[in-house]
Structures are given as C-alpha cells and as structure tokens.
Short mmCIF file of C-alpha atoms in Angstrom, two decimals:
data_model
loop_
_atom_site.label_atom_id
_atom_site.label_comp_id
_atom_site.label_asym_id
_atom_site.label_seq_id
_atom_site.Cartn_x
_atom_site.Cartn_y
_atom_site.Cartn_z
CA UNK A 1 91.76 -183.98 -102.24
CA UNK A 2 91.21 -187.33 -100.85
CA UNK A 3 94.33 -188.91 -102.08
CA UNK A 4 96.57 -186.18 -100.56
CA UNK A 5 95.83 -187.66 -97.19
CA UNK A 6 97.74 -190.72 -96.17
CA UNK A 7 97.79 -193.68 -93.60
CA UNK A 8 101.75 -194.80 -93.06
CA UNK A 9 102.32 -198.15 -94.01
CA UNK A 10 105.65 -199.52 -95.84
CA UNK A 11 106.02 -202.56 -97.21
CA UNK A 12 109.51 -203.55 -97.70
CA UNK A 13 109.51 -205.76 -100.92
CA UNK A 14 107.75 -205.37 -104.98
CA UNK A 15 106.11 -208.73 -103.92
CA UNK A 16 104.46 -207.65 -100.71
CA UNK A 17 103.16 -204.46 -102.21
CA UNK A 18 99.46 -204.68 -102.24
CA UNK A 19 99.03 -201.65 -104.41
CA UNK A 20 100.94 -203.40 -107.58
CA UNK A 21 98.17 -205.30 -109.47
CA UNK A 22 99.57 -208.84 -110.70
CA UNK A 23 100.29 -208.25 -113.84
CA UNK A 24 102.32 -205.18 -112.66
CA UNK A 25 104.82 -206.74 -110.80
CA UNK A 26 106.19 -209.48 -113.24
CA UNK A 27 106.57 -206.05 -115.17
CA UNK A 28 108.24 -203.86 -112.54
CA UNK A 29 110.19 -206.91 -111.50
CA UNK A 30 111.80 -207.79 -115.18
CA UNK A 31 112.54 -204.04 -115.84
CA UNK A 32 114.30 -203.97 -112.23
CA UNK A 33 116.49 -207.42 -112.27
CA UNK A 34 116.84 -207.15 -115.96
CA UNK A 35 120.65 -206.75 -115.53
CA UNK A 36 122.93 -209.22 -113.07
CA UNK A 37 124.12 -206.63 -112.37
CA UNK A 38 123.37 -204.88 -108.86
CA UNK A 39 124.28 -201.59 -107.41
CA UNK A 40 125.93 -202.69 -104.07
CA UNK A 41 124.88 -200.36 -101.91
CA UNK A 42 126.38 -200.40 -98.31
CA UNK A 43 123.14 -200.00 -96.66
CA UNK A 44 120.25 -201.33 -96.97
CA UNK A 45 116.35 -199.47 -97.41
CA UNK A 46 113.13 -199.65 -96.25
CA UNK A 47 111.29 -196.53 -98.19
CA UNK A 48 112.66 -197.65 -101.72
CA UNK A 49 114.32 -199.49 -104.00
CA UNK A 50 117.48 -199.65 -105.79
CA UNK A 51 118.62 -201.60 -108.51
CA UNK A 52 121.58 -201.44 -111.37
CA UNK A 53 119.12 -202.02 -115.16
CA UNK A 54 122.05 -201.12 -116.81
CA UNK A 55 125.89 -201.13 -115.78
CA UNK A 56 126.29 -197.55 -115.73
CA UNK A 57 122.71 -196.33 -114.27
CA UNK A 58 121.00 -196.69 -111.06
CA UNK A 59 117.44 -196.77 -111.01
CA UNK A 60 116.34 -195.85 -107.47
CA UNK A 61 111.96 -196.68 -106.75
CA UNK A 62 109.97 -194.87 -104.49
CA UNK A 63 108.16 -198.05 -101.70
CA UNK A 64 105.49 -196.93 -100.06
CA UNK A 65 102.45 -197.99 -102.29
CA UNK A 66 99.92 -197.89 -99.57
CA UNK A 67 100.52 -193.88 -98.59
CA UNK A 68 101.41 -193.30 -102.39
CA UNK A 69 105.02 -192.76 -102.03
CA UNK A 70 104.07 -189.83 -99.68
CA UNK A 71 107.27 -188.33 -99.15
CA UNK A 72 108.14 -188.58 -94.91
CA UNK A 73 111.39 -187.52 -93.67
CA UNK A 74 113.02 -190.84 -93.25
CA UNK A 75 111.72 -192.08 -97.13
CA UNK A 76 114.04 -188.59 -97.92
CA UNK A 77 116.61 -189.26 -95.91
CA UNK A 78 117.21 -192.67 -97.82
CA UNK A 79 116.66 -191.10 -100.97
CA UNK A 80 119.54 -188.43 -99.99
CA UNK A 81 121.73 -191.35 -99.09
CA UNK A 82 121.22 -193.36 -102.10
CA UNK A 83 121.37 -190.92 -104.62
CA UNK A 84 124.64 -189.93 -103.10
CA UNK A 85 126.00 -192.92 -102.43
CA UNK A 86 125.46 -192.98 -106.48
CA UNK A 87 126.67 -189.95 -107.68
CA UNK A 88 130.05 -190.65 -105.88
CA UNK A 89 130.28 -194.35 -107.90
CA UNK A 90 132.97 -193.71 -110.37
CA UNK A 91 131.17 -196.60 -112.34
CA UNK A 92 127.53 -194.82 -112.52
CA UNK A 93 127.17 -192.38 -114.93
CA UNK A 94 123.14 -191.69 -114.95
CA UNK A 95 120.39 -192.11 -112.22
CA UNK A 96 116.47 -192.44 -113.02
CA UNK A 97 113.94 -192.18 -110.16
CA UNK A 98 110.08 -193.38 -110.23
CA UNK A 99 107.50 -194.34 -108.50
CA UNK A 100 105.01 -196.66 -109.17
CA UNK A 101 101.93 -196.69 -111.72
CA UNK A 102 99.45 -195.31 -109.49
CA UNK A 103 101.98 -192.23 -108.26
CA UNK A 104 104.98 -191.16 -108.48
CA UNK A 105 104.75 -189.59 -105.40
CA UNK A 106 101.31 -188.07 -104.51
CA UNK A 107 102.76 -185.47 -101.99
CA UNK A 108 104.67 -184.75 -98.63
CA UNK A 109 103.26 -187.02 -95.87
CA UNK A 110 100.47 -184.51 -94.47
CA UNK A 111 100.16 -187.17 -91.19
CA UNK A 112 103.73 -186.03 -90.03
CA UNK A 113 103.54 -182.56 -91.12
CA UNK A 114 100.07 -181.38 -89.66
CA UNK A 115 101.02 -181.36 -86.18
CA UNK A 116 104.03 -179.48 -86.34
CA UNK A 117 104.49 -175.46 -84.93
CA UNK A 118 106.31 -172.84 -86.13
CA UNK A 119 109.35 -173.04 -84.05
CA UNK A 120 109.92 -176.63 -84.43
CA UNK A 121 109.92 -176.62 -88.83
CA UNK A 122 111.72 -173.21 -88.61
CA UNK A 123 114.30 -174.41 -85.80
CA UNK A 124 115.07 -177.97 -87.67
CA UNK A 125 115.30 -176.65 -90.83
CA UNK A 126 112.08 -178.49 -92.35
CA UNK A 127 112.50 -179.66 -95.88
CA UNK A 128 115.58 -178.14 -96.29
CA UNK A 129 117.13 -181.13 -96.96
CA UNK A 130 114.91 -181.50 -99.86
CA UNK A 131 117.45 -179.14 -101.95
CA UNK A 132 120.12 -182.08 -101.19
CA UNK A 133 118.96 -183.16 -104.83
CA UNK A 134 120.60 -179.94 -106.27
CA UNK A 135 123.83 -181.14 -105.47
CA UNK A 136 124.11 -183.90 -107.66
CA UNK A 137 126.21 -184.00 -110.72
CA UNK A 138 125.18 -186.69 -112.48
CA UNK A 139 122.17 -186.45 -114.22
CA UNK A 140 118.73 -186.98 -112.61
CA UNK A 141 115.89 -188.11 -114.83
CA UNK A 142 112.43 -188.37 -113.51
CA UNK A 143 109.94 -191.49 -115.09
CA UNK A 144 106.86 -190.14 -113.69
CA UNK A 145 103.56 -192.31 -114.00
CA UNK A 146 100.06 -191.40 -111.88
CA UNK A 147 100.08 -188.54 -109.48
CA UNK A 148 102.67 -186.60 -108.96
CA UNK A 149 101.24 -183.66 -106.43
CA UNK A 150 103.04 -181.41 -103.94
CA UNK A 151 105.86 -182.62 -102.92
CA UNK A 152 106.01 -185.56 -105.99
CA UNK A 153 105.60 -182.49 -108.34
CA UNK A 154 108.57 -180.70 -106.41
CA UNK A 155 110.72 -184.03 -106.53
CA UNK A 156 110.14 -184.33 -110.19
CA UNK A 157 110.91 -180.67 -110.87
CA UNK A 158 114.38 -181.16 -109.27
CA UNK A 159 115.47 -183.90 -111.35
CA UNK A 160 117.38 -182.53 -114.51
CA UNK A 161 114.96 -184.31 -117.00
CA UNK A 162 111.18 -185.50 -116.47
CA UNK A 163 109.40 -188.03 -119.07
CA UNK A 164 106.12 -188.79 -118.00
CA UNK A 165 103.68 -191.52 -118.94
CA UNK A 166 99.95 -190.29 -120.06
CA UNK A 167 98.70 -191.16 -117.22
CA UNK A 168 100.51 -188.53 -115.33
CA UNK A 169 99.10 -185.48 -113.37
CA UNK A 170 101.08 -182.62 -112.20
CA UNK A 171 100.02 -179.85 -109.27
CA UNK A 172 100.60 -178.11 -106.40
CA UNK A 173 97.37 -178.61 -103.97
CA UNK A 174 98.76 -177.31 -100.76
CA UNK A 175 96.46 -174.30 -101.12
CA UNK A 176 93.99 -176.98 -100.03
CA UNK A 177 95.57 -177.84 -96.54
CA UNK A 178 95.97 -173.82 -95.57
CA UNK A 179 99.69 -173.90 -96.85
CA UNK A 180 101.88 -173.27 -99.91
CA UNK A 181 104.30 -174.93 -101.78
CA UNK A 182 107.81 -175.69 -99.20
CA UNK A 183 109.89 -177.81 -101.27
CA UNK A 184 110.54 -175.42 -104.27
CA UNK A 185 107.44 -175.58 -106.03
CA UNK A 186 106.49 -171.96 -107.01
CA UNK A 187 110.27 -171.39 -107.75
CA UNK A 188 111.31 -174.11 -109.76
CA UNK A 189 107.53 -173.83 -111.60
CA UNK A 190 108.10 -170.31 -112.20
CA UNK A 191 111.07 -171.00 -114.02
CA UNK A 192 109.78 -173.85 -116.70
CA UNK A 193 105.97 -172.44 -116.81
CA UNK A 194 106.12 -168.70 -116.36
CA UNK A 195 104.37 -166.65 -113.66
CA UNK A 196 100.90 -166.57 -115.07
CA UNK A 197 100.37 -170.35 -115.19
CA UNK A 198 102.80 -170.87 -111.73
CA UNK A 199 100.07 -168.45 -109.92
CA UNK A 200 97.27 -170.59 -111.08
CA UNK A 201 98.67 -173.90 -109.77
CA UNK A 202 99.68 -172.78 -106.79
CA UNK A 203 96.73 -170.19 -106.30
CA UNK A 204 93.88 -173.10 -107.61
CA UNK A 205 95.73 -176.00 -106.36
CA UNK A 206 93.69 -177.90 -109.94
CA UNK A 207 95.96 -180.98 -111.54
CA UNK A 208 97.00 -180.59 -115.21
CA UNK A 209 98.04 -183.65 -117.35
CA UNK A 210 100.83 -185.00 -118.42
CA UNK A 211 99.85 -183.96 -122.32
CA UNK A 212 99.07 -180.16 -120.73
CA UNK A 213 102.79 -180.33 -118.50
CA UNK A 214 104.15 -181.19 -121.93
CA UNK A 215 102.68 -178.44 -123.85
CA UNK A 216 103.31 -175.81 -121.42
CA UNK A 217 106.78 -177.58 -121.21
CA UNK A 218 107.22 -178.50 -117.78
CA UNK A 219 108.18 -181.79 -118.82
CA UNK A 220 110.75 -183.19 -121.58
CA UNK A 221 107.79 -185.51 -123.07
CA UNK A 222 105.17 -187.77 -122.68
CA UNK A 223 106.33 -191.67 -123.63
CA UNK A 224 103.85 -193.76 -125.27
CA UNK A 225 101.68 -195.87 -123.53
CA UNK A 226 101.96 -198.97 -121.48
CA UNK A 227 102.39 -200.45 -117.86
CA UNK A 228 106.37 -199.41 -117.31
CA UNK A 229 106.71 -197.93 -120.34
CA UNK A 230 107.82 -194.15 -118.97
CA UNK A 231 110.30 -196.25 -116.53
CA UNK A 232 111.99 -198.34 -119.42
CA UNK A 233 112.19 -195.18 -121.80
CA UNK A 234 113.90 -192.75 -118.73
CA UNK A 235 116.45 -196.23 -118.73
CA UNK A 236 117.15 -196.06 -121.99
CA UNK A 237 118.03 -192.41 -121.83
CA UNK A 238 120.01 -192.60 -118.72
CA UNK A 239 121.92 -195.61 -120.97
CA UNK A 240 122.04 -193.15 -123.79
CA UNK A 241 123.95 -190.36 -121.47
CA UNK A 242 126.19 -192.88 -120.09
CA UNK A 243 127.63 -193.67 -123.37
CA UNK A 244 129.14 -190.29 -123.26
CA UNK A 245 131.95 -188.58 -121.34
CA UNK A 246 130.97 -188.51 -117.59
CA UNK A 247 133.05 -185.37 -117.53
CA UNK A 248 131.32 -183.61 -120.65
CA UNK A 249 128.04 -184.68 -119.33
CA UNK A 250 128.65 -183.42 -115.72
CA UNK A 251 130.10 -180.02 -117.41
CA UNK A 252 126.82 -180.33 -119.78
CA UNK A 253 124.13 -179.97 -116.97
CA UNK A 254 126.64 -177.42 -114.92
CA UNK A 255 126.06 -174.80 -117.64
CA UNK A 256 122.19 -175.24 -118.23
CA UNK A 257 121.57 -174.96 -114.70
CA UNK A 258 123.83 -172.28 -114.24
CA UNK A 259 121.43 -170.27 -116.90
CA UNK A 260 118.90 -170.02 -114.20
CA UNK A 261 121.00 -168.05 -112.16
CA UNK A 262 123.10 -165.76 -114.23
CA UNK A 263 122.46 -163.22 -116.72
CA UNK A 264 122.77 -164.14 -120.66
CA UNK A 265 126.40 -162.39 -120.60
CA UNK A 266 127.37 -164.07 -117.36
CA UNK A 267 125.95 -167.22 -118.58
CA UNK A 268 127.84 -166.89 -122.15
CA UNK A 269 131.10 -166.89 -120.05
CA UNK A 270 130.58 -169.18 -118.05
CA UNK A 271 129.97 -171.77 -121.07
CA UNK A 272 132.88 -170.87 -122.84
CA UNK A 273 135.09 -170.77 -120.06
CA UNK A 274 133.24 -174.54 -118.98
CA UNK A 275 133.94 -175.51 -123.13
CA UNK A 276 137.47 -174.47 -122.92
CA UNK A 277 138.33 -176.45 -119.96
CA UNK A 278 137.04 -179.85 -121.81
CA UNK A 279 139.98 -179.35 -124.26
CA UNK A 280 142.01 -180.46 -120.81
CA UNK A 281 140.51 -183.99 -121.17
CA UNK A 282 141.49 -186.88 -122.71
CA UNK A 283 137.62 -187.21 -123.30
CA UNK A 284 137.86 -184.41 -125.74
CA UNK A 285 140.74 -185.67 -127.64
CA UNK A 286 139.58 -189.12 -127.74
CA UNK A 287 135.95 -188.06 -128.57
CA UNK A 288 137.10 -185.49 -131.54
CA UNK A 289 140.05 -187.67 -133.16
CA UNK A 290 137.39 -190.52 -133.23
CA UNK A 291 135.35 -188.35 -134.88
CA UNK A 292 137.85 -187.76 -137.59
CA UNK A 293 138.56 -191.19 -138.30
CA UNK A 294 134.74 -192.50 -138.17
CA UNK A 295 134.82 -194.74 -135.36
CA UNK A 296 132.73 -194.84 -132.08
CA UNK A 297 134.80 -192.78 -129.26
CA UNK A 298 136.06 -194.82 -126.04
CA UNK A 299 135.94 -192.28 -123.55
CA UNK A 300 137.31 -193.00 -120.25
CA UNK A 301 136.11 -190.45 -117.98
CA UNK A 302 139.55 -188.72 -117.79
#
C-alpha cells in the first residue's frame, strides 16, 4: 500500500503543517486553544501536540502530517513522556489522543524499521516500549479520523475507548512488507473481534471501515460527521469521565481490563473485592449521600 511508505519530515507547529487544508486548521486550532487553560508540560515536543480543552483532560495530537503520523521511535518516546507526565497530574482526570483528518496514524515508520537485523530489534527490545500505554490509569480514549493501519490500528487498540469518525479505516497490512503485526495487533484484535475475523486482517492485510470496526465492535462508535467532529465528541467524553471520582474511575477501568486476563470466577472477585474497597473513600460517601438528598456529588478524589 502506497501510503504505508513514508518520507520523514516534521513540522513543528498546526500552522506550518502542509497537510491541514485551510479550513482545517481554524478548526483544529479552536478545538485545541478553546480553553486558557494549558497543560504545562515541563518539556517541550517536536512529534506532537499537547493542549488542556478542558481543565481536567489533556488532549495530546499526533505532528507529523507529511509521513502520516507514522509512528518512529522518538514520536513514541514523546508520546510515553507526555502521557505520563499526565497520568501523574493530580489535576487531569481523562486523556484523548488523535491524529489528524487524513490519519490517525497510518502505521510504524517502515523507513526506520526496514533496515534493521534480528539481533539489533531483539537485543534493544524493539517496540517494547509500545506496551508503556498499558500502564496508564487514567483513561485513554482514542478520536480516530482517516487511516489508522499497523501500528495506528495497534495505538488505537491500546487506548481504553476508540470513537472513530466515518471516515476511518482500520487494518493490519504488515503481511504486505513480509512481517506481522509487533505492537499487539493480533492480540489485542483477537480479543475485541474474535479469531476468525483477527486471522483475516492480519492474514489479508484488507482495511475495514469505521461503520464495519463498529459492527464487529472493535470500536465504541462511529460520531457523526464533520471536520473535528470525532476529536470534539472523544473531549466531551473525557469531560464526562472527569466529572466523576478519579478514584472510582481508575478502579472502573482496573476491573474491565483485568477481565481479559482472569477467569469469570477470578474476575468476579476481583470486582467485588475492587467494589468493597471504594466504601474506604470519601468519594463513595460523598457520591451516595448526595444521591440521597438529590444533589450533584462533589467528589474530591479522596
């Protein structure tokens, strides 16, 4: 597939990105600086882009329009640090990532990867820091427009909710390039797909839609449609989750994703056990007694 090969370029700025028609950027730009206020992050990027929409989410953007957002070491090692840097922020409760309208991210960046040998990805630990995503605790939602192939589709499968615009397309084409999936791909698939339709993706390599992603529910929906529609609609969530408890919420996606690795019984437990420590909050009182008296909980995070 042509567009899984890439030429490196970065530009550093919205404004300087030649792949962002006009009319895109006022967009992208309003939906970004919407809010004074900014996530003060104590470093600064060249891959993406980080911004505060909302005083309790982070929206991180993948930057590097020209190679669309092909995913090279150093864009992930940025990614890593921001995301991070976010999930330890006492005053962020919810993190969105995108790309841009033409791709999310349209792969792993084949230029650095194709001369590589064994010893050196095997050695280094290639793509293992990938999993770094895992590790979060606040919830990751994906706002996934264009392409979103290889290693995008692998990114967006280890966020903890993907909405994607119509215009999205999902796959795994490494078959093409003499490879498989590295990043998680046929495991994480596997898991929201099944085995029969996991083994044609990553056996064909073909690109399903965002509509056909939906129905075989790989994704959480398809948003209606418009230019930055997906992004604002994954804000408005991530706003939505941070008017909860950041301690229910962070207990919340430690029980659904320990389902994927325990057995029903195990998982059961595990829940109740998980439940039973919330009544150790003052979340929990605070969020039942107001409740009770028919007024809007304060929670505090404690």
């Amino acid at each position: 597939m042509a567009h899984w090969l890439y030429r490196s370029a970065v530009p550093t700025t919205l404004r300087s990105s030649p792949n962002l028609s006009r009319s895109t950027r006022p967009n992208l730009r309003k939906i970004l600086q919407r809010s004074s206020i900014r996530f003060m992050s104590s470093q600064s990027y060249e891959y993406i882009l980080v911004s505060r929409p909302e005083p309790a989410v982070v929206l991180v953007t993948l930057n590097r329009p020209k190679s669309l957002n092909a995913l090279s070491s150093p864009l992930f090692k940025e990614l890593n640090a921001a995301l991070k840097e976010a999930d330890q922020d006492d005053s962020v409760s919810a993190l969105v990532l995108t790309g841009s309208e033409k791709a999310f991210a349209a792969g792993a960046d084949i230029k650095e990867m194709k001369d590589k040998q064994f010893a050196d990805v095997y050695k280094n630990k290639f793509l293992e820091d990938w999993g770094l995503i895992a590790n979060l605790r606040k919830p990751l939602i994906a706002a996934v427009s264009g392409y979103a192939l290889g290693g995008g589709c692998e990114l967006a499968l280890m966020c903890d909710i993907i909405l994607a615009s119509p215009t999205a397309k999902f796959g795994q084409p490494e078959i093409n390039l003499g490879v498989i999936p590295g990043g998680g791909g046929s495991q994480r698939l596997i898991h929201a797909i099944g085995k029969s339709r996991t083994m044609e993706l990553v056996l064909t390599g073909r690109m399903i839609s965002a509509q056909e992603a939906s129905d075989w529910g790989m994704v959480s929906r398809v948003v209606g449609e418009g230019e930055g529609e997906v992004v604002k609609e994954a804000i408005s969530m991530a706003n939505t989750i941070a008017s909860k408890s950041q301690l229910a919420v962070q207990a919340g996606k430690e029980v659904v994703n320990a389902a994927y690795e325990m057995t029903l019984a195990e998982g059961l437990r595990f829940e109740r056990r998980i439940f039973h420590g919330l009544f150790a909050t003052n979340d929990q009182k605070e969020g039942m007694s107001a409740f009770a008296e028919k007024r809007k909980a304060n929670f505090t995070h404690t």
